[in-house]
Short mmCIF file of C-alpha atoms in Angstrom, two decimals:
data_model
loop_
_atom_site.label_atom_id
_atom_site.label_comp_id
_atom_site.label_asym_id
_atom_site.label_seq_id
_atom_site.Cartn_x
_atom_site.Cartn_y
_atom_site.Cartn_z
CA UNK A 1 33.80 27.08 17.86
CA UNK A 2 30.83 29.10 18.83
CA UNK A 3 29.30 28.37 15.36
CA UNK A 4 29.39 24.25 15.82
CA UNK A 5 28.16 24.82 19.83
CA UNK A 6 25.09 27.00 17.80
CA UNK A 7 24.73 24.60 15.00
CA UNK A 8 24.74 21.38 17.78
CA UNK A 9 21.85 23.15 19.65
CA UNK A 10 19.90 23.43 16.47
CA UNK A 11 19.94 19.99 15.20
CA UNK A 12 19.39 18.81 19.18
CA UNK A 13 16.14 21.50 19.07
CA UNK A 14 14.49 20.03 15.70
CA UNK A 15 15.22 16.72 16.95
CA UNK A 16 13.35 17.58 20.06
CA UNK A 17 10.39 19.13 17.99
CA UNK A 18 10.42 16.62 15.71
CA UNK A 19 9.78 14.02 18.31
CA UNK A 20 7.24 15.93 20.13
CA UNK A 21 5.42 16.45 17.36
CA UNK A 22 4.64 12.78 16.48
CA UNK A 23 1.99 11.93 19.27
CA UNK A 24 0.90 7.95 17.42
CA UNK A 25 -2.16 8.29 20.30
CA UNK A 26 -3.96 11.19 19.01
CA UNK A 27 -6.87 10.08 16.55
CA UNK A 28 -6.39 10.96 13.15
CA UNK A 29 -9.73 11.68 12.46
CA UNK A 30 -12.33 13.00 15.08
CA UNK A 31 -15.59 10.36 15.53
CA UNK A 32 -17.84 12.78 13.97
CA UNK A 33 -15.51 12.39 10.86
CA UNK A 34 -15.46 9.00 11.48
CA UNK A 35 -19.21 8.49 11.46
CA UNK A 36 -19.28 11.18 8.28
CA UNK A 37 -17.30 8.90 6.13
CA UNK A 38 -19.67 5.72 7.01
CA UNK A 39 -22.83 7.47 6.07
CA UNK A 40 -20.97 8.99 2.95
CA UNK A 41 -20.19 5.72 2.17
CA UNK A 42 -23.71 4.10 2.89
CA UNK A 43 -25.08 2.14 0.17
CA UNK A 44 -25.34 -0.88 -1.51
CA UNK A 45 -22.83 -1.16 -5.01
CA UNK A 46 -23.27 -3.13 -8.11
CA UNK A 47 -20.28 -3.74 -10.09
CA UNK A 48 -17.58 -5.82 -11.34
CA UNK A 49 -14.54 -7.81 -10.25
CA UNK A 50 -11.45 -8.29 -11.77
CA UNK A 51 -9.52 -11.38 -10.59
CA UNK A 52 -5.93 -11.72 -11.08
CA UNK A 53 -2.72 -12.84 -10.17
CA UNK A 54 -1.17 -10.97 -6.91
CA UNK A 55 1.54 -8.48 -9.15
CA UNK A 56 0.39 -10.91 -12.23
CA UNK A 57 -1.78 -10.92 -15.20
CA UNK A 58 -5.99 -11.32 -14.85
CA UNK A 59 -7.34 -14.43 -14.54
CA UNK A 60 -11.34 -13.56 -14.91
CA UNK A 61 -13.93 -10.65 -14.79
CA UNK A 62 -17.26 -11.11 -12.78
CA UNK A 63 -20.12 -9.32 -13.50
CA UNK A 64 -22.98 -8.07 -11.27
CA UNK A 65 -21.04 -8.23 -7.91
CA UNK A 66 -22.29 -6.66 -5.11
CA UNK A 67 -21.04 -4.88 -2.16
CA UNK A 68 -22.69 -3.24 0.86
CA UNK A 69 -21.08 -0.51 2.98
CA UNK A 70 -22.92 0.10 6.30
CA UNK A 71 -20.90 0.58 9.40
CA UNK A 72 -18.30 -2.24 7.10
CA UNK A 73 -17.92 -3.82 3.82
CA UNK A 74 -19.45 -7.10 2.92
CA UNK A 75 -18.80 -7.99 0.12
CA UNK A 76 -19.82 -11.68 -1.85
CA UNK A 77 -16.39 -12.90 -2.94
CA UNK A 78 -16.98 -15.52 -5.23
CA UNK A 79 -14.77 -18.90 -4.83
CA UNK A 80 -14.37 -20.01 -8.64
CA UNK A 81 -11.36 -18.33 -9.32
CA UNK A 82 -9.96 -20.31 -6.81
CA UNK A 83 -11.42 -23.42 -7.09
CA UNK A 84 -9.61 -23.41 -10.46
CA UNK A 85 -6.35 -22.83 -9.23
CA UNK A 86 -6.01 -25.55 -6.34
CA UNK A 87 -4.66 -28.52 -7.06
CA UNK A 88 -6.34 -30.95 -5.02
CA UNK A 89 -9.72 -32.14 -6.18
CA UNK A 90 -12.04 -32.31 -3.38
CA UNK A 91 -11.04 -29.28 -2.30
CA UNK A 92 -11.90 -27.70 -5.76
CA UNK A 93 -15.33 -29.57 -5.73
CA UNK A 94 -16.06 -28.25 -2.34
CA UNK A 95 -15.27 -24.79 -2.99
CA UNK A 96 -17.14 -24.95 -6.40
CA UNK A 97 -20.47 -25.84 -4.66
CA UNK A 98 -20.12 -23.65 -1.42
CA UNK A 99 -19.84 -21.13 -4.75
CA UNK A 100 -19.21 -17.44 -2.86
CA UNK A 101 -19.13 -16.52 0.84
CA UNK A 102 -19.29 -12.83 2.34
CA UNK A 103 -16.45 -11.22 3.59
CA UNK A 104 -16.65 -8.96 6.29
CA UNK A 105 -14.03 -5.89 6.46
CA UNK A 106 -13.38 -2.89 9.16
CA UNK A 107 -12.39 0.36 7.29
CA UNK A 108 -9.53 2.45 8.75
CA UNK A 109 -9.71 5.83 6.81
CA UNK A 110 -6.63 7.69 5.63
CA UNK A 111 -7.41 10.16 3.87
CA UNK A 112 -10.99 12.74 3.13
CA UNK A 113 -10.71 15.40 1.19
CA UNK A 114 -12.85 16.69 -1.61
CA UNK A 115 -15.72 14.04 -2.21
CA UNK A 116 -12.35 11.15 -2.12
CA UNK A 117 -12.24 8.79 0.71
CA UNK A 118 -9.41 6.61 0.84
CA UNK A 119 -9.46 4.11 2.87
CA UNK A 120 -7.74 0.39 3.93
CA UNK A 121 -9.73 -2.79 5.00
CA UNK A 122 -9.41 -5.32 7.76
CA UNK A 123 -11.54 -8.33 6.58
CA UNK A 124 -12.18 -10.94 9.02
CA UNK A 125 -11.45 -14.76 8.79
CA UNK A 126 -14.20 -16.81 6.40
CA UNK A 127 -14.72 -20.22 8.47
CA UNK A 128 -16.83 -22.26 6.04
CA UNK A 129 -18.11 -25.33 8.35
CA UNK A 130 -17.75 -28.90 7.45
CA UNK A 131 -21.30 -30.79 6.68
CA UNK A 132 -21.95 -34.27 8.86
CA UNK A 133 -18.52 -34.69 9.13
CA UNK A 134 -18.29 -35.61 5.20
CA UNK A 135 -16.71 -32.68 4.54
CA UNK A 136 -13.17 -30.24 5.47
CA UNK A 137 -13.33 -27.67 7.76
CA UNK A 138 -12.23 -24.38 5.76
CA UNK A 139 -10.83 -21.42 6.73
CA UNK A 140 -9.61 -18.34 4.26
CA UNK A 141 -7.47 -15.60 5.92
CA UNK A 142 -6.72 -12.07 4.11
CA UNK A 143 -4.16 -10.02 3.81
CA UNK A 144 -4.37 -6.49 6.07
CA UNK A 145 -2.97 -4.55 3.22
CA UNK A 146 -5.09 -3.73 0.66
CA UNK A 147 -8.29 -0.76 0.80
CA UNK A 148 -9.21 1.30 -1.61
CA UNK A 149 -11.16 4.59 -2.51
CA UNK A 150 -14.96 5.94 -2.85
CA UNK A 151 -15.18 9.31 -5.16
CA UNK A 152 -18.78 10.35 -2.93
CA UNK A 153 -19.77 12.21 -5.45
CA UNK A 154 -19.62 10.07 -8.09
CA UNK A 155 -21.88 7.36 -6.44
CA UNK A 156 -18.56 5.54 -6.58
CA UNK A 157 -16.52 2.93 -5.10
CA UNK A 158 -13.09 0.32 -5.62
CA UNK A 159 -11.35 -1.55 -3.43
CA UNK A 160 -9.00 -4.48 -3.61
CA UNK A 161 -9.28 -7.96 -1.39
CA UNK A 162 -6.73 -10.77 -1.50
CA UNK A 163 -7.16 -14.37 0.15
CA UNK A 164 -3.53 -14.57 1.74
CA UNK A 165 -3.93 -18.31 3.37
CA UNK A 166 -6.35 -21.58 3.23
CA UNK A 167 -6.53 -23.68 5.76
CA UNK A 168 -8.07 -27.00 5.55
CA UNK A 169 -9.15 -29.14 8.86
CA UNK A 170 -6.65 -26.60 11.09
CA UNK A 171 -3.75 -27.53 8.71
CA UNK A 172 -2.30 -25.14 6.25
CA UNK A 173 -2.75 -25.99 2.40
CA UNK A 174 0.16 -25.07 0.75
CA UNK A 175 -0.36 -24.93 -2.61
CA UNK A 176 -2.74 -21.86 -2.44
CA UNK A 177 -2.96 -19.45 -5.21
CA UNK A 178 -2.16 -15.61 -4.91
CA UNK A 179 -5.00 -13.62 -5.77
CA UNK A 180 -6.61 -9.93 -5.76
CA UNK A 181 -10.01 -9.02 -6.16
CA UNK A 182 -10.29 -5.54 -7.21
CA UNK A 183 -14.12 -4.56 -7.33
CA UNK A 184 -15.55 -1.28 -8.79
CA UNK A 185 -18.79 -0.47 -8.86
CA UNK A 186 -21.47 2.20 -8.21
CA UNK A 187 -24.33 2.49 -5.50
CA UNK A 188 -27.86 2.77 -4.61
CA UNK A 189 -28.50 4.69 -1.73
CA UNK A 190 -29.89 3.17 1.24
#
């Protein structure tokens, strides 16, 4: 008896730890990490972008992307690949001759150790802007789930970006295509 009464005020004690020990409001780095990572990851990359089907084969390699880290990521995400995928042909046309936009993407670091940042981005919405009213409205959303990693050292970075919705005019196109960008590339220091 004594033994399950000892045993029950065991598991109720790690329980107890357990949950005081996960405080979600404590920063998981300090700012002056924070602002470490951003310089470390200062720079403006040249590389290359493989296109491809979300959990599918690639569609297309790009060469001479580039990317600039600064306090983001913008990045020039070029709107071929997808152009070739949608259905509907003045959508396709228009997203041919608009021909790349910049996305814009928060980091949230996870993890710094040993010259590796790893990282996940939060791009914002691309609103392309109808011209004189002859033209859609557009409006490409991403997904909140991809990042990637810099090797500092190296003068190296790759990350992964994937258009997750297109809207059209405020109206949800249906048909769109699943992609990832994954870009790799190496830097110039600013």
């Amino acid at each position: 008896m004594k033994t399950k009464n000892l045993f029950g005020i065991l598991v109720l004690c790690l329980g107890v730890l357990s949950l005081t020990s996960c405080n979600k409001d404590e920063e998981f780095f300090s700012s002056e990490a924070i602002q470490q990572m951003l310089f470390d990851l200062k720079g403006t990359y040249h590389g290359t972008v493989q296109v491809a089907y979300y959990q599918g084969s690639n569609i297309t390699e790009l060469q001479n992307v580039v990317a600039v880290s600064r306090d983001s990521l913008r990045f020039n995400m070029a709107l071929q690949p997808l152009s070739e995928l949608i259905s509907d042909k003045n959508l396709s046309d228009r997203l041919r001759e608009i021909g790349e936009v910049s996305v814009v993407a928060g980091y949230e670091f996870l993890q710094w150790d040993s010259g590796t940042i790893s990282f996940v981005l939060h791009p914002k919405d691309v609103n392309i802007l109808g011209e004189h009213d002859t033209s859609a409205d557009i409006r490409i959303v991403f997904s909140m789930n991809y990042g990637g990693d810099a090797v500092t050292y190296m003068n190296f970075m790759m990350f992964n970006m994937s258009p997750l919705e297109l809207w059209v005019d405020g109206k949800k196109y249906d048909d769109f295509p699943r992609l990832v960008y994954h870009f790799k590339g190496e830097y110039e220091r600013l």
